[in-house]
Amino acid sequence: IIDECLSKDASKADKAQKIIDDAIAVFDELIAKIYQKDVENQKAHFSAINQSLEKEANALLERANKL
C-alpha cells in the first residue's frame, strides 16, 4: 500500500501521505491486537484480526488506486 502511494506523482503527495499515515495507524492497531495477552479464544481472536486486516487493506488500496 505504501509502495503504491509512493509511486504516485508529486501533485498527489498530500493525499498519498494521508493514506500512508492511515496504513501505519492500521498496522499499529493490528500489532497491538496480535500481542494482546488477555484473549479467551485465540482462534476467534486471530480470525477477527485477519478479517480486520483484509477489510482495512482493501479500503486503503481502493483509496490509493483512486489517486
Short mmCIF file of N, CA and C in Angstrom, two decimals, residues 27-54:
data_model
loop_
_atom_site.label_atom_id
_atom_site.label_comp_id
_atom_site.label_asym_id
_atom_site.label_seq_id
_atom_site.Cartn_x
_atom_site.Cartn_y
_atom_site.Cartn_z
N PHE A 27 -1.66 -0.64 10.88
CA PHE A 27 -0.62 -1.59 11.24
C PHE A 27 -0.39 -1.60 12.76
N ASP A 28 -0.27 -0.41 13.33
CA ASP A 28 -0.06 -0.31 14.78
C ASP A 28 -1.22 -0.92 15.57
N GLU A 29 -2.45 -0.67 15.11
CA GLU A 29 -3.62 -1.23 15.79
C GLU A 29 -3.62 -2.76 15.71
N LEU A 30 -3.30 -3.29 14.54
CA LEU A 30 -3.30 -4.74 14.38
C LEU A 30 -2.18 -5.40 15.20
N ILE A 31 -1.04 -4.78 15.25
CA ILE A 31 0.06 -5.33 16.07
C ILE A 31 -0.34 -5.34 17.54
N ALA A 32 -0.99 -4.30 18.00
CA ALA A 32 -1.45 -4.27 19.40
C ALA A 32 -2.44 -5.40 19.66
N LYS A 33 -3.31 -5.68 18.71
CA LYS A 33 -4.27 -6.78 18.87
C LYS A 33 -3.57 -8.13 18.86
N ILE A 34 -2.54 -8.26 18.02
CA ILE A 34 -1.81 -9.53 17.94
C ILE A 34 -1.14 -9.84 19.27
N TYR A 35 -0.56 -8.85 19.92
CA TYR A 35 0.16 -9.07 21.17
C TYR A 35 -0.71 -8.93 22.41
N GLN A 36 -2.01 -8.85 22.22
CA GLN A 36 -2.93 -8.76 23.35
C GLN A 36 -2.85 -10.06 24.16
N LYS A 37 -2.68 -9.94 25.47
CA LYS A 37 -2.47 -11.11 26.33
C LYS A 37 -3.76 -11.75 26.83
N ASP A 38 -4.76 -10.96 27.15
CA ASP A 38 -5.97 -11.48 27.80
C ASP A 38 -7.03 -11.92 26.79
N VAL A 39 -6.68 -12.95 26.02
CA VAL A 39 -7.57 -13.46 24.98
C VAL A 39 -8.09 -14.82 25.42
N GLU A 40 -9.42 -14.96 25.43
CA GLU A 40 -10.00 -16.24 25.84
C GLU A 40 -9.96 -17.27 24.72
N ASN A 41 -10.39 -16.88 23.54
CA ASN A 41 -10.43 -17.79 22.40
C ASN A 41 -9.48 -17.27 21.33
N GLN A 42 -8.27 -17.85 21.30
CA GLN A 42 -7.24 -17.34 20.39
C GLN A 42 -7.64 -17.50 18.92
N LYS A 43 -8.26 -18.62 18.59
CA LYS A 43 -8.63 -18.85 17.20
C LYS A 43 -9.60 -17.77 16.71
N ALA A 44 -10.62 -17.48 17.49
CA ALA A 44 -11.58 -16.45 17.12
C ALA A 44 -10.92 -15.07 17.10
N HIS A 45 -10.02 -14.84 18.04
CA HIS A 45 -9.32 -13.55 18.13
C HIS A 45 -8.50 -13.31 16.86
N PHE A 46 -7.71 -14.30 16.45
CA PHE A 46 -6.87 -14.13 15.27
C PHE A 46 -7.69 -14.13 13.98
N SER A 47 -8.79 -14.83 13.98
CA SER A 47 -9.70 -14.79 12.83
C SER A 47 -10.26 -13.37 12.66
N ALA A 48 -10.64 -12.75 13.76
CA ALA A 48 -11.15 -11.38 13.73
C ALA A 48 -10.06 -10.41 13.26
N ILE A 49 -8.82 -10.63 13.70
CA ILE A 49 -7.70 -9.79 13.26
C ILE A 49 -7.51 -9.93 11.75
N ASN A 50 -7.58 -11.15 11.26
CA ASN A 50 -7.42 -11.41 9.83
C ASN A 50 -8.51 -10.71 9.02
N GLN A 51 -9.74 -10.79 9.48
CA GLN A 51 -10.84 -10.12 8.80
C GLN A 51 -10.66 -8.60 8.81
N SER A 52 -10.21 -8.08 9.93
CA SER A 52 -9.97 -6.65 10.05
C SER A 52 -8.86 -6.22 9.09
N LEU A 53 -7.81 -7.02 9.01
CA LEU A 53 -6.70 -6.73 8.09
C LEU A 53 -7.19 -6.68 6.65
N GLU A 54 -7.97 -7.66 6.24
CA GLU A 54 -8.48 -7.68 4.87
C GLU A 54 -9.35 -6.47 4.57
#
